[in-house]
Structure formats: C-alpha cells, structure tokens
JSON list of C-alpha atoms in Angstrom, two decimals:
[
{"chain": "V", "resi": 253, "resn": "MET", "atom": "CA", "xyz": [-1.66, -1.57, 6.92]},
{"chain": "V", "resi": 254, "resn": "ALA", "atom": "CA", "xyz": [0.45, -4.41, 8.34]},
{"chain": "V", "resi": 255, "resn": "VAL", "atom": "CA", "xyz": [0.87, -7.97, 7.12]},
{"chain": "V", "resi": 256, "resn": "ASP", "atom": "CA", "xyz": [0.60, -10.39, 10.05]},
{"chain": "V", "resi": 257, "resn": "LEU", "atom": "CA", "xyz": [3.14, -12.85, 8.64]},
{"chain": "V", "resi": 258, "resn": "ALA", "atom": "CA", "xyz": [4.54, -14.26, 5.43]},
{"chain": "V", "resi": 259, "resn": "LEU", "atom": "CA", "xyz": [3.89, -17.93, 4.72]},
{"chain": "V", "resi": 260, "resn": "TYR", "atom": "CA", "xyz": [6.15, -19.91, 2.41]},
{"chain": "V", "resi": 261, "resn": "LEU", "atom": "CA", "xyz": [5.32, -23.24, 0.76]},
{"chain": "V", "resi": 262, "resn": "PRO", "atom": "CA", "xyz": [6.10, -26.02, 0.22]},
{"chain": "V", "resi": 263, "resn": "LEU", "atom": "CA", "xyz": [8.44, -26.81, 3.08]},
{"chain": "V", "resi": 264, "resn": "PRO", "atom": "CA", "xyz": [11.31, -29.03, 1.87]},
{"chain": "V", "resi": 265, "resn": "PRO", "atom": "CA", "xyz": [12.43, -31.73, 4.32]},
{"chain": "V", "resi": 266, "resn": "GLU", "atom": "CA", "xyz": [15.79, -30.08, 5.00]},
{"chain": "V", "resi": 267, "resn": "ALA", "atom": "CA", "xyz": [14.32, -26.61, 5.60]},
{"chain": "V", "resi": 268, "resn": "LYS", "atom": "CA", "xyz": [14.45, -24.85, 8.95]},
{"chain": "V", "resi": 269, "resn": "ILE", "atom": "CA", "xyz": [11.52, -22.88, 10.29]},
{"chain": "V", "resi": 270, "resn": "VAL", "atom": "CA", "xyz": [12.99, -19.46, 10.88]},
{"chain": "V", "resi": 271, "resn": "GLY", "atom": "CA", "xyz": [9.86, -17.30, 11.13]},
{"chain": "V", "resi": 272, "resn": "PRO", "atom": "CA", "xyz": [6.80, -17.42, 13.33]},
{"chain": "V", "resi": 273, "resn": "SER", "atom": "CA", "xyz": [5.08, -19.95, 11.08]},
{"chain": "V", "resi": 274, "resn": "VAL", "atom": "CA", "xyz": [5.72, -21.88, 7.90]},
{"chain": "V", "resi": 275, "resn": "TYR", "atom": "CA", "xyz": [2.99, -24.10, 6.55]},
{"chain": "V", "resi": 276, "resn": "GLY", "atom": "CA", "xyz": [2.68, -26.44, 3.59]},
{"chain": "V", "resi": 277, "resn": "ILE", "atom": "CA", "xyz": [2.88, -29.93, 2.25]},
{"chain": "V", "resi": 278, "resn": "SER", "atom": "CA", "xyz": [6.49, -31.05, 2.50]},
{"chain": "V", "resi": 279, "resn": "TYR", "atom": "CA", "xyz": [8.06, -33.19, -0.19]},
{"chain": "V", "resi": 280, "resn": "SER", "atom": "CA", "xyz": [8.29, -36.11, 2.24]},
{"chain": "V", "resi": 281, "resn": "LEU", "atom": "CA", "xyz": [4.55, -35.87, 2.97]},
{"chain": "V", "resi": 282, "resn": "MET", "atom": "CA", "xyz": [3.65, -35.50, -0.71]},
{"chain": "V", "resi": 283, "resn": "ARG", "atom": "CA", "xyz": [5.41, -38.81, -1.37]},
{"chain": "V", "resi": 284, "resn": "LEU", "atom": "CA", "xyz": [2.87, -40.43, 0.97]},
{"chain": "V", "resi": 285, "resn": "LEU", "atom": "CA", "xyz": [-0.13, -39.03, -0.86]},
{"chain": "V", "resi": 286, "resn": "ASN", "atom": "CA", "xyz": [-2.00, -41.74, -2.71]},
{"chain": "V", "resi": 287, "resn": "ASP", "atom": "CA", "xyz": [-5.61, -42.55, -3.52]},
{"chain": "V", "resi": 288, "resn": "ARG", "atom": "CA", "xyz": [-6.23, -43.97, -0.04]},
{"chain": "V", "resi": 289, "resn": "THR", "atom": "CA", "xyz": [-4.73, -41.05, 1.86]},
{"chain": "V", "resi": 290, "resn": "LEU", "atom": "CA", "xyz": [-6.53, -38.56, -0.38]},
{"chain": "V", "resi": 291, "resn": "GLU", "atom": "CA", "xyz": [-9.82, -40.27, 0.41]},
{"chain": "V", "resi": 292, "resn": "SER", "atom": "CA", "xyz": [-9.03, -40.08, 4.12]},
{"chain": "V", "resi": 293, "resn": "LEU", "atom": "CA", "xyz": [-8.50, -36.33, 3.72]},
{"chain": "V", "resi": 294, "resn": "GLY", "atom": "CA", "xyz": [-11.89, -36.00, 2.03]},
{"chain": "V", "resi": 295, "resn": "VAL", "atom": "CA", "xyz": [-10.38, -35.13, -1.35]},
{"chain": "V", "resi": 296, "resn": "LYS", "atom": "CA", "xyz": [-12.66, -35.81, -4.31]},
{"chain": "V", "resi": 297, "resn": "LEU", "atom": "CA", "xyz": [-11.92, -34.85, -7.90]},
{"chain": "V", "resi": 298, "resn": "MET", "atom": "CA", "xyz": [-14.25, -32.47, -9.68]},
{"chain": "V", "resi": 299, "resn": "PRO", "atom": "CA", "xyz": [-16.32, -34.60, -12.09]},
{"chain": "V", "resi": 300, "resn": "GLY", "atom": "CA", "xyz": [-15.36, -33.95, -15.70]},
{"chain": "V", "resi": 301, "resn": "TYR", "atom": "CA", "xyz": [-12.22, -31.95, -14.95]},
{"chain": "V", "resi": 302, "resn": "LYS", "atom": "CA", "xyz": [-9.43, -32.17, -17.51]},
{"chain": "V", "resi": 303, "resn": "ASP", "atom": "CA", "xyz": [-6.40, -29.92, -17.82]},
{"chain": "V", "resi": 304, "resn": "PRO", "atom": "CA", "xyz": [-7.33, -27.32, -20.48]},
{"chain": "V", "resi": 305, "resn": "TYR", "atom": "CA", "xyz": [-4.02, -27.73, -22.31]},
{"chain": "V", "resi": 306, "resn": "HIS", "atom": "CA", "xyz": [-2.97, -31.36, -21.79]},
{"chain": "V", "resi": 307, "resn": "LYS", "atom": "CA", "xyz": [-6.49, -32.86, -21.57]},
{"chain": "V", "resi": 308, "resn": "ARG", "atom": "CA", "xyz": [-5.52, -35.03, -18.61]},
{"chain": "V", "resi": 309, "resn": "PRO", "atom": "CA", "xyz": [-6.87, -35.51, -15.06]},
{"chain": "V", "resi": 310, "resn": "MET", "atom": "CA", "xyz": [-5.27, -33.79, -12.10]},
{"chain": "V", "resi": 311, "resn": "LYS", "atom": "CA", "xyz": [-1.79, -34.78, -11.02]},
{"chain": "V", "resi": 312, "resn": "LEU", "atom": "CA", "xyz": [-0.72, -35.64, -7.51]},
{"chain": "V", "resi": 313, "resn": "GLY", "atom": "CA", "xyz": [1.51, -32.59, -7.33]},
{"chain": "V", "resi": 314, "resn": "GLU", "atom": "CA", "xyz": [-1.40, -30.32, -8.20]},
{"chain": "V", "resi": 315, "resn": "ILE", "atom": "CA", "xyz": [-3.39, -31.79, -5.31]},
{"chain": "V", "resi": 316, "resn": "GLY", "atom": "CA", "xyz": [-0.41, -31.39, -2.99]},
{"chain": "V", "resi": 317, "resn": "CYS", "atom": "CA", "xyz": [-0.11, -27.76, -4.08]},
{"chain": "V", "resi": 318, "resn": "PHE", "atom": "CA", "xyz": [-3.81, -27.17, -3.40]},
{"chain": "V", "resi": 319, "resn": "LEU", "atom": "CA", "xyz": [-3.53, -28.76, 0.05]},
{"chain": "V", "resi": 320, "resn": "SER", "atom": "CA", "xyz": [-0.61, -26.47, 0.88]},
{"chain": "V", "resi": 321, "resn": "HIS", "atom": "CA", "xyz": [-2.67, -23.39, 0.10]},
{"chain": "V", "resi": 322, "resn": "TYR", "atom": "CA", "xyz": [-5.74, -24.88, 1.78]},
{"chain": "V", "resi": 323, "resn": "ASN", "atom": "CA", "xyz": [-3.80, -25.44, 5.02]},
{"chain": "V", "resi": 324, "resn": "ILE", "atom": "CA", "xyz": [-2.71, -21.80, 4.99]},
{"chain": "V", "resi": 325, "resn": "TRP", "atom": "CA", "xyz": [-6.29, -20.62, 4.48]},
{"chain": "V", "resi": 326, "resn": "LYS", "atom": "CA", "xyz": [-7.30, -22.69, 7.52]},
{"chain": "V", "resi": 327, "resn": "GLU", "atom": "CA", "xyz": [-4.52, -21.17, 9.62]},
{"chain": "V", "resi": 328, "resn": "VAL", "atom": "CA", "xyz": [-5.59, -17.66, 8.65]},
{"chain": "V", "resi": 329, "resn": "VAL", "atom": "CA", "xyz": [-9.14, -18.37, 9.84]},
{"chain": "V", "resi": 330, "resn": "ASP", "atom": "CA", "xyz": [-8.22, -20.43, 12.91]},
{"chain": "V", "resi": 331, "resn": "LYS", "atom": "CA", "xyz": [-5.66, -17.91, 14.19]},
{"chain": "V", "resi": 332, "resn": "GLU", "atom": "CA", "xyz": [-7.70, -14.90, 13.09]},
{"chain": "V", "resi": 333, "resn": "TYR", "atom": "CA", "xyz": [-4.96, -13.22, 11.07]},
{"chain": "V", "resi": 334, "resn": "ASP", "atom": "CA", "xyz": [-6.08, -10.04, 9.34]},
{"chain": "V", "resi": 335, "resn": "ILE", "atom": "CA", "xyz": [-3.70, -10.20, 6.36]},
{"chain": "V", "resi": 336, "resn": "VAL", "atom": "CA", "xyz": [-1.04, -12.68, 5.28]},
{"chain": "V", "resi": 337, "resn": "MET", "atom": "CA", "xyz": [1.36, -12.84, 2.37]},
{"chain": "V", "resi": 338, "resn": "VAL", "atom": "CA", "xyz": [1.53, -16.29, 0.76]},
{"chain": "V", "resi": 339, "resn": "LEU", "atom": "CA", "xyz": [4.69, -17.06, -1.23]},
{"chain": "V", "resi": 340, "resn": "GLU", "atom": "CA", "xyz": [5.58, -20.24, -3.10]},
{"chain": "V", "resi": 341, "resn": "ASP", "atom": "CA", "xyz": [9.18, -21.37, -3.04]},
{"chain": "V", "resi": 342, "resn": "ASP", "atom": "CA", "xyz": [10.08, -20.46, -6.64]},
{"chain": "V", "resi": 343, "resn": "VAL", "atom": "CA", "xyz": [9.42, -16.73, -6.59]},
{"chain": "V", "resi": 344, "resn": "ARG", "atom": "CA", "xyz": [11.75, -14.03, -7.87]},
{"chain": "V", "resi": 345, "resn": "PHE", "atom": "CA", "xyz": [11.37, -10.66, -6.18]},
{"chain": "V", "resi": 346, "resn": "GLU", "atom": "CA", "xyz": [11.38, -7.59, -8.38]},
{"chain": "V", "resi": 347, "resn": "PRO", "atom": "CA", "xyz": [14.05, -4.95, -7.63]},
{"chain": "V", "resi": 348, "resn": "PHE", "atom": "CA", "xyz": [13.02, -2.64, -4.79]},
{"chain": "V", "resi": 349, "resn": "PHE", "atom": "CA", "xyz": [10.38, -5.14, -3.70]},
{"chain": "V", "resi": 350, "resn": "ASN", "atom": "CA", "xyz": [10.12, -3.73, -0.17]},
{"chain": "V", "resi": 351, "resn": "GLN", "atom": "CA", "xyz": [9.56, -0.18, -1.36]},
{"chain": "V", "resi": 352, "resn": "LYS", "atom": "CA", "xyz": [6.98, -1.33, -3.91]},
{"chain": "V", "resi": 353, "resn": "MET", "atom": "CA", "xyz": [5.13, -3.33, -1.27]},
{"chain": "V", "resi": 354, "resn": "HIS", "atom": "CA", "xyz": [5.02, -0.34, 1.08]},
{"chain": "V", "resi": 355, "resn": "SER", "atom": "CA", "xyz": [3.53, 1.79, -1.70]},
{"chain": "V", "resi": 356, "resn": "LEU", "atom": "CA", "xyz": [1.01, -0.94, -2.54]},
{"chain": "V", "resi": 357, "resn": "LEU", "atom": "CA", "xyz": [-0.05, -1.43, 1.08]},
{"chain": "V", "resi": 358, "resn": "ASP", "atom": "CA", "xyz": [-0.39, 2.32, 1.62]},
{"chain": "V", "resi": 359, "resn": "GLU", "atom": "CA", "xyz": [-2.66, 2.48, -1.40]},
{"chain": "V", "resi": 360, "resn": "MET", "atom": "CA", "xyz": [-4.73, -0.47, -0.19]},
{"chain": "V", "resi": 361, "resn": "LYS", "atom": "CA", "xyz": [-5.38, 1.31, 3.11]},
{"chain": "V", "resi": 362, "resn": "ARG", "atom": "CA", "xyz": [-7.25, 4.01, 1.21]},
{"chain": "V", "resi": 363, "resn": "LEU", "atom": "CA", "xyz": [-9.60, 1.67, -0.65]},
{"chain": "V", "resi": 364, "resn": "SER", "atom": "CA", "xyz": [-13.28, 2.35, -0.06]},
{"chain": "V", "resi": 365, "resn": "PHE", "atom": "CA", "xyz": [-14.20, -1.37, -0.09]},
{"chain": "V", "resi": 366, "resn": "LYS", "atom": "CA", "xyz": [-13.01, -4.57, 1.54]},
{"chain": "V", "resi": 367, "resn": "TRP", "atom": "CA", "xyz": [-10.74, -6.76, -0.58]},
{"chain": "V", "resi": 368, "resn": "ASP", "atom": "CA", "xyz": [-10.18, -10.51, -0.19]},
{"chain": "V", "resi": 369, "resn": "LEU", "atom": "CA", "xyz": [-7.14, -11.36, -2.32]},
{"chain": "V", "resi": 370, "resn": "VAL", "atom": "CA", "xyz": [-4.43, -9.39, -4.13]},
{"chain": "V", "resi": 371, "resn": "TYR", "atom": "CA", "xyz": [-2.14, -11.14, -6.60]},
{"chain": "V", "resi": 372, "resn": "LEU", "atom": "CA", "xyz": [1.49, -10.09, -6.32]},
{"chain": "V", "resi": 373, "resn": "GLY", "atom": "CA", "xyz": [2.60, -12.38, -9.15]},
{"chain": "V", "resi": 374, "resn": "ARG", "atom": "CA", "xyz": [0.57, -14.29, -11.74]},
{"chain": "V", "resi": 375, "resn": "LYS", "atom": "CA", "xyz": [0.21, -15.25, -15.39]},
{"chain": "V", "resi": 376, "resn": "ARG", "atom": "CA", "xyz": [-2.37, -12.97, -17.00]},
{"chain": "V", "resi": 377, "resn": "LEU", "atom": "CA", "xyz": [-4.74, -14.86, -19.31]},
{"chain": "V", "resi": 378, "resn": "ASP", "atom": "CA", "xyz": [-7.29, -12.14, -20.03]},
{"chain": "V", "resi": 379, "resn": "GLU", "atom": "CA", "xyz": [-5.37, -8.91, -19.61]},
{"chain": "V", "resi": 380, "resn": "GLY", "atom": "CA", "xyz": [-7.57, -6.97, -22.02]},
{"chain": "V", "resi": 381, "resn": "SER", "atom": "CA", "xyz": [-10.56, -7.23, -19.70]},
{"chain": "V", "resi": 382, "resn": "GLU", "atom": "CA", "xyz": [-8.80, -5.85, -16.63]},
{"chain": "V", "resi": 383, "resn": "GLU", "atom": "CA", "xyz": [-9.70, -2.40, -15.38]},
{"chain": "V", "resi": 384, "resn": "PRO", "atom": "CA", "xyz": [-7.72, -0.23, -12.97]},
{"chain": "V", "resi": 385, "resn": "VAL", "atom": "CA", "xyz": [-9.14, 0.17, -9.50]},
{"chain": "V", "resi": 386, "resn": "GLU", "atom": "CA", "xyz": [-10.53, 3.68, -9.36]},
{"chain": "V", "resi": 387, "resn": "GLY", "atom": "CA", "xyz": [-8.35, 6.11, -7.44]},
{"chain": "V", "resi": 388, "resn": "THR", "atom": "CA", "xyz": [-5.27, 3.86, -7.42]},
{"chain": "V", "resi": 389, "resn": "LYS", "atom": "CA", "xyz": [-2.00, 3.72, -9.37]},
{"chain": "V", "resi": 390, "resn": "PHE", "atom": "CA", "xyz": [-0.85, 0.20, -8.54]},
{"chain": "V", "resi": 391, "resn": "LEU", "atom": "CA", "xyz": [-4.02, -1.95, -8.53]},
{"chain": "V", "resi": 392, "resn": "VAL", "atom": "CA", "xyz": [-6.28, -3.55, -11.15]},
{"chain": "V", "resi": 393, "resn": "TRP", "atom": "CA", "xyz": [-9.33, -5.81, -10.94]},
{"chain": "V", "resi": 394, "resn": "ALA", "atom": "CA", "xyz": [-7.91, -9.30, -11.52]},
{"chain": "V", "resi": 395, "resn": "GLY", "atom": "CA", "xyz": [-9.03, -11.16, -14.63]},
{"chain": "V", "resi": 396, "resn": "TYR", "atom": "CA", "xyz": [-8.62, -14.85, -15.39]},
{"chain": "V", "resi": 397, "resn": "SER", "atom": "CA", "xyz": [-5.12, -15.73, -14.19]},
{"chain": "V", "resi": 398, "resn": "TYR", "atom": "CA", "xyz": [-2.81, -18.67, -13.63]},
{"chain": "V", "resi": 399, "resn": "TRP", "atom": "CA", "xyz": [-0.14, -19.21, -10.96]},
{"chain": "V", "resi": 400, "resn": "THR", "atom": "CA", "xyz": [-0.37, -18.74, -7.21]},
{"chain": "V", "resi": 401, "resn": "LEU", "atom": "CA", "xyz": [3.27, -17.88, -6.63]},
{"chain": "V", "resi": 402, "resn": "GLY", "atom": "CA", "xyz": [2.46, -14.92, -4.41]},
{"chain": "V", "resi": 403, "resn": "TYR", "atom": "CA", "xyz": [-0.62, -13.13, -3.08]},
{"chain": "V", "resi": 404, "resn": "LEU", "atom": "CA", "xyz": [-1.99, -11.18, -0.15]},
{"chain": "V", "resi": 405, "resn": "LEU", "atom": "CA", "xyz": [-4.97, -12.76, 1.57]},
{"chain": "V", "resi": 406, "resn": "SER", "atom": "CA", "xyz": [-7.36, -11.23, 4.09]},
{"chain": "V", "resi": 407, "resn": "HIS", "atom": "CA", "xyz": [-9.29, -13.06, 6.79]},
{"chain": "V", "resi": 408, "resn": "SER", "atom": "CA", "xyz": [-12.51, -12.57, 4.84]},
{"chain": "V", "resi": 409, "resn": "GLY", "atom": "CA", "xyz": [-10.85, -13.98, 1.72]},
{"chain": "V", "resi": 410, "resn": "ALA", "atom": "CA", "xyz": [-9.67, -17.11, 3.52]},
{"chain": "V", "resi": 411, "resn": "THR", "atom": "CA", "xyz": [-13.15, -17.57, 4.97]},
{"chain": "V", "resi": 412, "resn": "LYS", "atom": "CA", "xyz": [-14.73, -17.43, 1.51]},
{"chain": "V", "resi": 413, "resn": "LEU", "atom": "CA", "xyz": [-12.17, -19.85, 0.04]},
{"chain": "V", "resi": 414, "resn": "LEU", "atom": "CA", "xyz": [-12.90, -22.41, 2.75]},
{"chain": "V", "resi": 415, "resn": "ALA", "atom": "CA", "xyz": [-16.67, -21.94, 2.80]},
{"chain": "V", "resi": 416, "resn": "GLN", "atom": "CA", "xyz": [-17.03, -23.49, -0.66]},
{"chain": "V", "resi": 417, "resn": "LYS", "atom": "CA", "xyz": [-15.59, -26.82, 0.63]},
{"chain": "V", "resi": 418, "resn": "PRO", "atom": "CA", "xyz": [-13.19, -27.10, -2.31]},
{"chain": "V", "resi": 419, "resn": "LEU", "atom": "CA", "xyz": [-11.74, -30.49, -1.32]},
{"chain": "V", "resi": 420, "resn": "GLN", "atom": "CA", "xyz": [-15.08, -32.07, -2.25]},
{"chain": "V", "resi": 421, "resn": "ASN", "atom": "CA", "xyz": [-14.69, -30.97, -5.89]},
{"chain": "V", "resi": 422, "resn": "ILE", "atom": "CA", "xyz": [-10.99, -30.29, -6.20]},
{"chain": "V", "resi": 423, "resn": "LEU", "atom": "CA", "xyz": [-9.23, -28.81, -9.21]},
{"chain": "V", "resi": 424, "resn": "PRO", "atom": "CA", "xyz": [-5.92, -26.93, -9.46]},
{"chain": "V", "resi": 425, "resn": "VAL", "atom": "CA", "xyz": [-5.72, -23.99, -7.08]},
{"chain": "V", "resi": 426, "resn": "ASP", "atom": "CA", "xyz": [-5.01, -21.49, -9.86]},
{"chain": "V", "resi": 427, "resn": "GLU", "atom": "CA", "xyz": [-8.27, -22.56, -11.52]},
{"chain": "V", "resi": 428, "resn": "TYR", "atom": "CA", "xyz": [-10.19, -22.41, -8.22]},
{"chain": "V", "resi": 429, "resn": "LEU", "atom": "CA", "xyz": [-9.32, -18.80, -7.41]},
{"chain": "V", "resi": 430, "resn": "PRO", "atom": "CA", "xyz": [-10.67, -17.27, -10.68]},
{"chain": "V", "resi": 431, "resn": "ILE", "atom": "CA", "xyz": [-13.84, -19.34, -10.28]},
{"chain": "V", "resi": 432, "resn": "LEU", "atom": "CA", "xyz": [-14.48, -17.75, -6.91]},
{"chain": "V", "resi": 433, "resn": "TYR", "atom": "CA", "xyz": [-14.01, -14.21, -8.21]},
{"chain": "V", "resi": 434, "resn": "ASP", "atom": "CA", "xyz": [-16.18, -15.14, -11.22]},
{"chain": "V", "resi": 435, "resn": "LYS", "atom": "CA", "xyz": [-13.65, -14.58, -13.99]},
{"chain": "V", "resi": 436, "resn": "HIS", "atom": "CA", "xyz": [-13.28, -18.18, -15.13]},
{"chain": "V", "resi": 437, "resn": "PRO", "atom": "CA", "xyz": [-14.41, -19.07, -18.68]},
{"chain": "V", "resi": 438, "resn": "GLU", "atom": "CA", "xyz": [-15.55, -22.65, -17.86]},
{"chain": "V", "resi": 439, "resn": "ASP", "atom": "CA", "xyz": [-19.23, -22.48, -16.92]},
{"chain": "V", "resi": 440, "resn": "ASP", "atom": "CA", "xyz": [-19.38, -26.21, -16.14]},
{"chain": "V", "resi": 441, "resn": "TRP", "atom": "CA", "xyz": [-16.69, -25.84, -13.49]},
{"chain": "V", "resi": 442, "resn": "LYS", "atom": "CA", "xyz": [-18.22, -22.67, -12.07]},
{"chain": "V", "resi": 443, "resn": "ALA", "atom": "CA", "xyz": [-21.51, -24.51, -11.53]},
{"chain": "V", "resi": 444, "resn": "PHE", "atom": "CA", "xyz": [-19.90, -26.50, -8.68]},
{"chain": "V", "resi": 445, "resn": "TYR", "atom": "CA", "xyz": [-19.26, -23.20, -6.84]},
{"chain": "V", "resi": 446, "resn": "PRO", "atom": "CA", "xyz": [-22.44, -21.09, -7.03]},
{"chain": "V", "resi": 447, "resn": "ILE", "atom": "CA", "xyz": [-21.20, -18.44, -4.56]},
{"chain": "V", "resi": 448, "resn": "ARG", "atom": "CA", "xyz": [-18.52, -16.51, -6.45]},
{"chain": "V", "resi": 449, "resn": "ASP", "atom": "CA", "xyz": [-18.03, -13.27, -4.54]},
{"chain": "V", "resi": 450, "resn": "LEU", "atom": "CA", "xyz": [-14.29, -13.22, -3.81]},
{"chain": "V", "resi": 451, "resn": "VAL", "atom": "CA", "xyz": [-13.01, -9.66, -4.24]},
{"chain": "V", "resi": 452, "resn": "ALA", "atom": "CA", "xyz": [-9.75, -10.16, -6.14]},
{"chain": "V", "resi": 453, "resn": "LEU", "atom": "CA", "xyz": [-7.30, -7.48, -7.21]},
{"chain": "V", "resi": 454, "resn": "SER", "atom": "CA", "xyz": [-3.79, -7.57, -8.59]},
{"chain": "V", "resi": 455, "resn": "ALA", "atom": "CA", "xyz": [-0.71, -5.45, -8.20]},
{"chain": "V", "resi": 456, "resn": "GLU", "atom": "CA", "xyz": [0.11, -3.62, -11.43]},
{"chain": "V", "resi": 457, "resn": "PRO", "atom": "CA", "xyz": [2.92, -3.79, -12.24]},
{"chain": "V", "resi": 458, "resn": "LEU", "atom": "CA", "xyz": [3.56, -7.17, -10.66]},
{"chain": "V", "resi": 459, "resn": "VAL", "atom": "CA", "xyz": [6.19, -7.43, -7.94]},
{"chain": "V", "resi": 460, "resn": "LEU", "atom": "CA", "xyz": [6.84, -11.20, -8.13]},
{"chain": "V", "resi": 461, "resn": "TYR", "atom": "CA", "xyz": [7.77, -13.53, -11.00]},
{"chain": "V", "resi": 462, "resn": "PRO", "atom": "CA", "xyz": [8.82, -17.19, -11.24]},
{"chain": "V", "resi": 463, "resn": "THR", "atom": "CA", "xyz": [12.49, -17.96, -10.76]},
{"chain": "V", "resi": 464, "resn": "ARG", "atom": "CA", "xyz": [12.45, -19.98, -13.99]},
{"chain": "V", "resi": 465, "resn": "TYR", "atom": "CA", "xyz": [9.99, -20.55, -16.80]},
{"chain": "V", "resi": 466, "resn": "LEU", "atom": "CA", "xyz": [9.05, -23.74, -18.63]},
{"chain": "V", "resi": 467, "resn": "HIS", "atom": "CA", "xyz": [11.84, -25.03, -20.92]},
{"chain": "V", "resi": 468, "resn": "GLU", "atom": "CA", "xyz": [14.49, -22.88, -19.21]},
{"chain": "V", "resi": 469, "resn": "GLU", "atom": "CA", "xyz": [17.58, -24.67, -17.90]},
{"chain": "V", "resi": 470, "resn": "GLY", "atom": "CA", "xyz": [17.07, -25.75, -14.31]},
{"chain": "V", "resi": 471, "resn": "TYR", "atom": "CA", "xyz": [13.28, -25.61, -14.49]},
{"chain": "V", "resi": 472, "resn": "ILE", "atom": "CA", "xyz": [11.64, -28.22, -12.25]},
{"chain": "V", "resi": 473, "resn": "SER", "atom": "CA", "xyz": [7.92, -28.84, -11.84]},
{"chain": "V", "resi": 474, "resn": "ASP", "atom": "CA", "xyz": [6.69, -30.86, -8.86]},
{"chain": "V", "resi": 475, "resn": "THR", "atom": "CA", "xyz": [3.26, -30.95, -10.47]},
{"chain": "V", "resi": 476, "resn": "GLU", "atom": "CA", "xyz": [4.05, -32.02, -14.02]},
{"chain": "V", "resi": 477, "resn": "ASP", "atom": "CA", "xyz": [6.58, -34.59, -12.83]},
{"chain": "V", "resi": 478, "resn": "SER", "atom": "CA", "xyz": [4.01, -36.36, -10.65]},
{"chain": "V", "resi": 479, "resn": "ARG", "atom": "CA", "xyz": [1.46, -38.99, -11.65]},
{"chain": "V", "resi": 480, "resn": "THR", "atom": "CA", "xyz": [-2.19, -38.46, -12.47]},
{"chain": "V", "resi": 481, "resn": "VAL", "atom": "CA", "xyz": [-4.78, -39.24, -9.79]},
{"chain": "V", "resi": 482, "resn": "THR", "atom": "CA", "xyz": [-7.75, -41.61, -9.92]},
{"chain": "V", "resi": 483, "resn": "VAL", "atom": "CA", "xyz": [-9.64, -40.65, -6.76]},
{"chain": "V", "resi": 484, "resn": "THR", "atom": "CA", "xyz": [-13.35, -41.29, -7.31]},
{"chain": "V", "resi": 485, "resn": "PRO", "atom": "CA", "xyz": [-15.23, -38.11, -8.29]},
{"chain": "V", "resi": 486, "resn": "ASN", "atom": "CA", "xyz": [-17.78, -36.77, -5.84]},
{"chain": "V", "resi": 487, "resn": "PRO", "atom": "CA", "xyz": [-20.57, -39.40, -5.97]},
{"chain": "V", "resi": 488, "resn": "GLU", "atom": "CA", "xyz": [-23.18, -37.06, -4.53]},
{"chain": "V", "resi": 489, "resn": "LEU", "atom": "CA", "xyz": [-23.31, -34.91, -7.70]}
]
C-alpha cells in the first residue's frame, strides 16, 4: 500500500513548497478572514454550537483550521488520490516512525473491508470503548477523539467528508470527524449530519504526538489566540 503524498498545514508565509503539493490556509490568508469573507466562502456556524469546555462560540482560528483540512479533502477528490497522509505543523514523530508506518500500512493492506480514515495521532476521549480491529496488532476502531494533527485519508473518506457539506453547519474539525463516524456524544450536533458512515480507525500505539502541550513553555495556539466569530447561523434550519 502506497501513500500518494503527504500534505502539511498550515503553510506559513515564509515556507517553501518542497514537495509535490502543500495545501492549507496560510497565516497571511487567515488574517484576512472576517465575517464578510466567511460569508463569501459559504461558511455558516452550526446553530447552538458552543465549545464544550469554554462555553464559547467558534474562534476564527478554528474555522481557518477547518478550511485547511477541507481544502485538502477537495484536492484528494479532485485529483483522485487513493491515500494521503495529512500532517499539521506541530507534530512530533515517534522514534522509528518510518518503520512503524511500514508495519501499519502492511497491516492495512490485509484488511477485509474498506477504511476511510486512520488517526496517526489524537487525544483519546473514550478509550474504554475502543476495540481492536480483528486480525490486526496495530489498529483499533476509533472512539470519540480530539486533535487532527495527523491521519491517513482515503479517496472514499474524503468523498464522505465533503458530501455532508460541512461549511453550511461548521464546527471544529476534530468535532466533525467523530460525528461522521458516529462516536460523538452530542446528539443535537449529530442531527445536522444524518449520514454518519465514515469508517474510522486509529493506529495503536500512536505514531504522532503534539510538539508541545497546553501550558508547556513555548506552546502557541493559533485557535485559542484568535477572536470568536459571529457569522449568522444557517438560516434554513
């Protein structure tokens, strides 16, 4: 099994494109995002969404992050890639990452079903409910998870993610993914996305982690440091 290309995001303004493709919302573009430009992009907030922990609306950085992933999903479909690896810019690779990825990909070739998404790094929120994938040593069925710092995505997975028209009821991307594989605890949010058939797995053990965690020295969050957004919720609902 081969990965067509690795896609990194976001793309900082001083970065050079050294691979076949790099896609994302650059910092300079994110500075231009405002209510008017979001409306022109067709972005509408999910009615009633509030951050589960901070009880606030979405922040501009969270929308920029979603758009970065969304643009990659579009590229996967438009260019008919079979498999891509999506990596955010703050990932830390586990030792022997290449060898672990080869073992993981070899195992995935022997699966008896088609998968859509495989987390390579994430924050487990419901680990007790996760079951190993039968016949494998390095894969589990993904439960409710946060973070999108690294994952494998198939063409069928990208198609499913786009088919739900998520920009019309946007919420953070790491909430959107568990909704589509039907492991999200918020029934009110899930109701906006009635088709929830994404086949999502996770590497176990994980092969990617964040470079820094919250409250560690040098930690920077483009999402938390941005302002909240007031784009009108979808008026058709």
